[in-house]
Amino acid sequence: AQSVTQLGSHVSVSEGALVLLRCNYSSSVPPYLFWYVQYPNQGLQLLLKYTSAATLVKGINGFEAEFKKSETSFHLTKPSAHMSDAAEYFCAVSEGDTGRRALTFGSGTRLQVQP
Amino acid sequence: EAGVAQSPRYKIIEKRQSVAFWCNPISGHATLYWYQQILGQGPKLLIQFQNNGVVDDSQLPKDRFSAERLKGVDSTLKIQPAKLEDSAVYLCASSRDRGRLSEAFFGQGTRLTVV
């Protein structure tokens, strides 16, 4: 069975500081991994995805994530936070080999950016 | 291209009443998902359709929840009767197909409050 654990329900950083949001996964088969962002009263928007190609994945808005199989991790980073990055971030995993492609989400991390 | 459309955006009902949500996926998308997002949690899959057939409804509380996707396009999710714990945002998503490389696009959701 697939699952995702996001460490830290709230993260606060200063504008211009490094953003690091943590995600660990559990999967019985090689996983596909995703990061989504959710702004208030909006749906989820895909930031980036890992699909077994390069382990370092670059996404939109300057975010990137690195797949580390040995650590079963897929942490999201951004070198310099911007006020507009304040949102809820969700890590998700999909196994899909059985034809069931639906995503399993973590509980989310709310990112606050202080001026 | 137009995104996933959901209606209504907000709904307040009393417990034991019934309610229905509507979703129009992106044109040409064969796969449709309904997720429930309780405040402070990540989205949880309720049901997944492939065209007008159900792929996964293992987490759908079938004693009170039902969903259909007639003609493989629009979908309706119904709750009857509603309970207080059904208060949540109901997200609809669609993807082109069931492959793991097929990105899921999310609607803005319907926020349900049961009082």
Coordinates of C-alpha atoms in Angstrom, one line a residue:
Chain A
A1 CA 0.0 0.0 0.0
Q2 CA 1.2 3.5 -0.7
S3 CA 1.4 6.3 1.9
V4 CA 3.0 9.7 2.4
T5 CA 4.2 11.4 5.5
Q6 CA 4.8 15.2 5.6
L7 CA 6.9 16.3 8.5
G8 CA 5.7 19.6 9.9
S9 CA 2.2 20.8 9.5
H10 CA 3.4 24.5 9.6
V11 CA 6.7 26.0 8.3
S12 CA 7.5 29.6 8.6
V13 CA 10.4 31.3 6.8
S14 CA 11.5 34.8 6.1
E15 CA 11.3 36.3 2.6
G16 CA 14.5 35.4 0.7
A17 CA 15.3 32.4 3.0
L18 CA 15.5 28.8 1.9
V19 CA 12.3 26.8 1.8
L20 CA 12.5 23.1 2.8
L21 CA 9.3 21.0 3.0
R22 CA 9.8 17.4 3.9
C23 CA 8.0 14.4 2.5
N24 CA 8.7 10.7 3.1
Y25 CA 6.8 8.0 1.2
S26 CA 6.0 4.3 1.5
S27 CA 5.4 2.2 -1.6
S28 CA 5.5 -1.5 -2.5
V29 CA 6.6 -0.7 -6.1
P30 CA 8.7 2.1 -7.6
P31 CA 6.6 5.2 -7.0
Y32 CA 5.6 8.2 -8.9
L33 CA 5.8 11.2 -6.6
F34 CA 4.2 14.6 -6.9
W35 CA 4.1 18.0 -5.1
Y36 CA 0.9 20.1 -5.3
V37 CA 0.2 23.6 -4.1
Q38 CA -3.1 24.9 -2.8
Y39 CA -3.9 28.6 -2.4
P40 CA -6.8 29.6 -0.2
N41 CA -10.2 28.7 -1.7
Q42 CA -8.5 27.2 -4.7
G43 CA -8.0 23.7 -6.1
L44 CA -4.7 21.9 -6.2
Q45 CA -2.0 22.9 -8.8
L46 CA 0.8 20.6 -9.8
L47 CA 4.2 22.0 -8.9
L48 CA 6.4 19.1 -10.1
K49 CA 6.5 15.3 -10.4
Y50 CA 9.0 12.5 -10.3
T51 CA 8.5 9.8 -12.9
S52 CA 11.7 7.6 -12.6
A53 CA 13.8 9.7 -14.9
A54 CA 16.1 12.3 -13.3
T55 CA 16.2 12.2 -9.5
L56 CA 16.3 16.0 -9.3
V57 CA 13.1 17.4 -10.6
K58 CA 12.5 21.1 -11.4
G59 CA 9.0 22.5 -11.2
I60 CA 7.2 25.8 -11.6
N61 CA 7.9 29.0 -9.5
G62 CA 11.5 28.0 -8.8
F63 CA 10.7 24.9 -6.8
E64 CA 12.6 21.6 -7.1
A65 CA 12.6 18.3 -5.4
E66 CA 15.1 15.4 -5.1
F67 CA 14.1 11.7 -5.1
K68 CA 16.2 9.7 -2.7
K69 CA 15.4 6.1 -2.8
S70 CA 17.7 5.1 0.1
E71 CA 15.9 7.6 2.4
T72 CA 12.4 7.1 0.8
S73 CA 12.2 10.9 0.6
F74 CA 11.1 13.5 -1.8
H75 CA 11.7 16.9 -0.1
L76 CA 10.6 20.1 -1.8
T77 CA 13.0 23.1 -1.8
K78 CA 13.3 26.6 -3.1
P79 CA 16.4 28.7 -2.7
S80 CA 14.7 32.0 -1.9
A81 CA 11.1 32.4 -0.6
H82 CA 8.8 34.9 -1.9
M83 CA 5.6 36.3 -0.3
S84 CA 3.5 34.7 -3.0
D85 CA 4.8 31.2 -2.0
A86 CA 2.6 31.3 1.1
A87 CA 0.1 28.4 0.6
E88 CA -0.5 24.8 1.6
Y89 CA 1.7 22.2 0.0
F90 CA 0.8 18.5 -0.5
C91 CA 3.1 15.6 -1.3
A92 CA 1.4 12.7 -3.1
V93 CA 2.3 9.2 -4.3
S94 CA 0.9 7.1 -7.1
E95 CA 1.8 3.4 -7.7
G96 CA -0.6 2.7 -10.5
D97 CA 0.8 -0.6 -11.6
T98 CA -2.6 -2.2 -10.9
G99 CA -4.3 0.4 -13.2
R100 CA -5.4 2.4 -10.2
R101 CA -3.7 5.7 -10.7
A102 CA -5.3 7.8 -8.0
L103 CA -3.0 9.8 -5.9
T104 CA -2.6 9.3 -2.1
F105 CA -1.9 12.6 -0.4
G106 CA 0.0 13.6 2.7
S107 CA -1.6 15.8 5.3
G108 CA -0.1 19.0 4.0
T109 CA 2.3 21.6 5.1
R110 CA 1.3 25.2 5.5
L111 CA 4.1 27.6 4.4
Q112 CA 4.1 31.1 5.9
V113 CA 6.5 33.7 4.5
Q114 CA 7.4 36.5 6.8
P115 CA 8.4 39.9 5.4
Chain B
E1 CA -8.4 25.1 -22.4
A2 CA -11.2 25.3 -19.8
G3 CA -10.4 23.8 -16.4
V4 CA -12.5 21.4 -14.3
A5 CA -15.7 23.1 -13.3
Q6 CA -17.5 22.4 -10.1
S7 CA -20.8 23.7 -8.6
P8 CA -21.9 24.9 -6.2
R9 CA -18.8 26.6 -4.6
Y10 CA -20.4 26.6 -1.2
K11 CA -23.3 24.7 0.4
I12 CA -24.7 24.8 3.9
I13 CA -27.2 22.1 4.9
E14 CA -28.6 20.6 8.1
K15 CA -27.7 17.1 9.2
R16 CA -29.9 14.4 7.7
Q17 CA -30.6 16.5 4.6
S18 CA -29.4 15.5 1.2
V19 CA -27.0 17.4 -1.1
A20 CA -25.5 16.9 -4.6
F21 CA -22.4 18.3 -6.2
W22 CA -21.7 18.5 -9.9
C23 CA -18.4 18.3 -11.8
N24 CA -17.6 18.9 -15.5
P25 CA -14.1 17.6 -16.3
I26 CA -11.8 19.0 -19.0
S27 CA -12.9 18.0 -22.4
G28 CA -11.5 14.7 -23.6
H29 CA -10.4 13.5 -20.1
A30 CA -11.4 9.9 -19.6
T31 CA -10.6 9.7 -15.9
L32 CA -12.5 11.5 -13.2
Y33 CA -11.9 11.6 -9.5
W34 CA -13.8 12.8 -6.4
Y35 CA -11.8 13.6 -3.4
Q36 CA -12.9 14.7 0.1
Q37 CA -10.7 17.2 1.9
I38 CA -11.5 17.6 5.6
L39 CA -10.0 20.8 7.2
G40 CA -6.4 20.3 8.1
Q41 CA -6.0 17.1 6.1
G42 CA -4.9 16.1 2.7
P43 CA -7.5 15.1 0.0
K44 CA -8.8 11.5 0.3
L45 CA -10.0 9.6 -2.8
L46 CA -13.7 8.8 -2.7
I47 CA -14.2 7.4 -6.2
Q48 CA -12.4 7.1 -9.5
F49 CA -14.2 6.7 -12.9
Q50 CA -12.7 5.6 -16.2
N51 CA -15.1 6.9 -18.8
N52 CA -18.5 5.9 -17.2
G53 CA -17.2 2.9 -15.3
V54 CA -16.0 2.8 -11.6
V55 CA -12.3 1.9 -11.2
D56 CA -12.1 2.4 -7.4
D57 CA -14.8 3.2 -4.9
S58 CA -13.2 1.4 -1.9
Q59 CA -13.2 4.5 0.3
L60 CA -16.7 5.7 -0.6
P61 CA -19.2 5.4 2.3
K62 CA -21.7 3.6 0.2
D63 CA -24.5 3.7 2.8
R64 CA -24.8 7.5 2.3
F65 CA -22.6 8.5 -0.6
S66 CA -23.3 7.8 -4.3
A67 CA -21.7 9.0 -7.5
E68 CA -22.4 8.6 -11.2
R69 CA -20.8 9.6 -14.4
L70 CA -23.4 9.4 -17.1
K71 CA -22.1 9.3 -20.7
G72 CA -18.5 9.4 -19.4
V73 CA -18.5 13.2 -19.1
D74 CA -20.2 15.1 -16.2
S75 CA -20.4 13.6 -12.8
T76 CA -22.6 14.0 -9.8
L77 CA -21.7 13.1 -6.1
K78 CA -24.6 12.8 -3.7
I79 CA -24.8 12.5 0.1
Q80 CA -28.0 11.3 1.6
P81 CA -28.4 11.7 4.6
A82 CA -25.6 14.1 5.5
K83 CA -23.8 13.9 8.9
L84 CA -21.8 16.5 10.7
E85 CA -18.5 14.8 9.8
D86 CA -19.3 15.2 6.1
S87 CA -18.3 18.9 6.4
A88 CA -15.4 19.2 4.0
V89 CA -14.3 20.4 0.6
Y90 CA -15.2 18.1 -2.2
L91 CA -12.7 18.2 -5.0
C92 CA -13.2 16.9 -8.5
A93 CA -10.2 16.2 -10.7
S94 CA -9.8 14.8 -14.2
S95 CA -6.9 13.4 -16.2
R96 CA -6.5 12.4 -19.8
D97 CA -6.1 8.7 -19.1
R98 CA -5.1 6.2 -16.3
G99 CA -1.4 6.3 -17.1
R100 CA 0.8 7.5 -14.3
L101 CA 2.2 10.2 -16.6
S102 CA -1.2 11.7 -17.0
E103 CA -1.5 14.8 -14.8
A104 CA -4.6 15.3 -12.7
F105 CA -6.2 18.7 -12.9
F106 CA -8.3 19.9 -10.0
G107 CA -11.4 22.0 -9.8
Q108 CA -11.8 24.7 -7.1
G109 CA -14.0 22.4 -5.0
T110 CA -17.3 22.6 -3.2
R111 CA -17.2 23.6 0.5
L112 CA -19.9 21.7 2.4
T113 CA -20.9 22.7 5.9
V114 CA -23.3 20.4 7.7
V115 CA -24.9 22.0 10.8

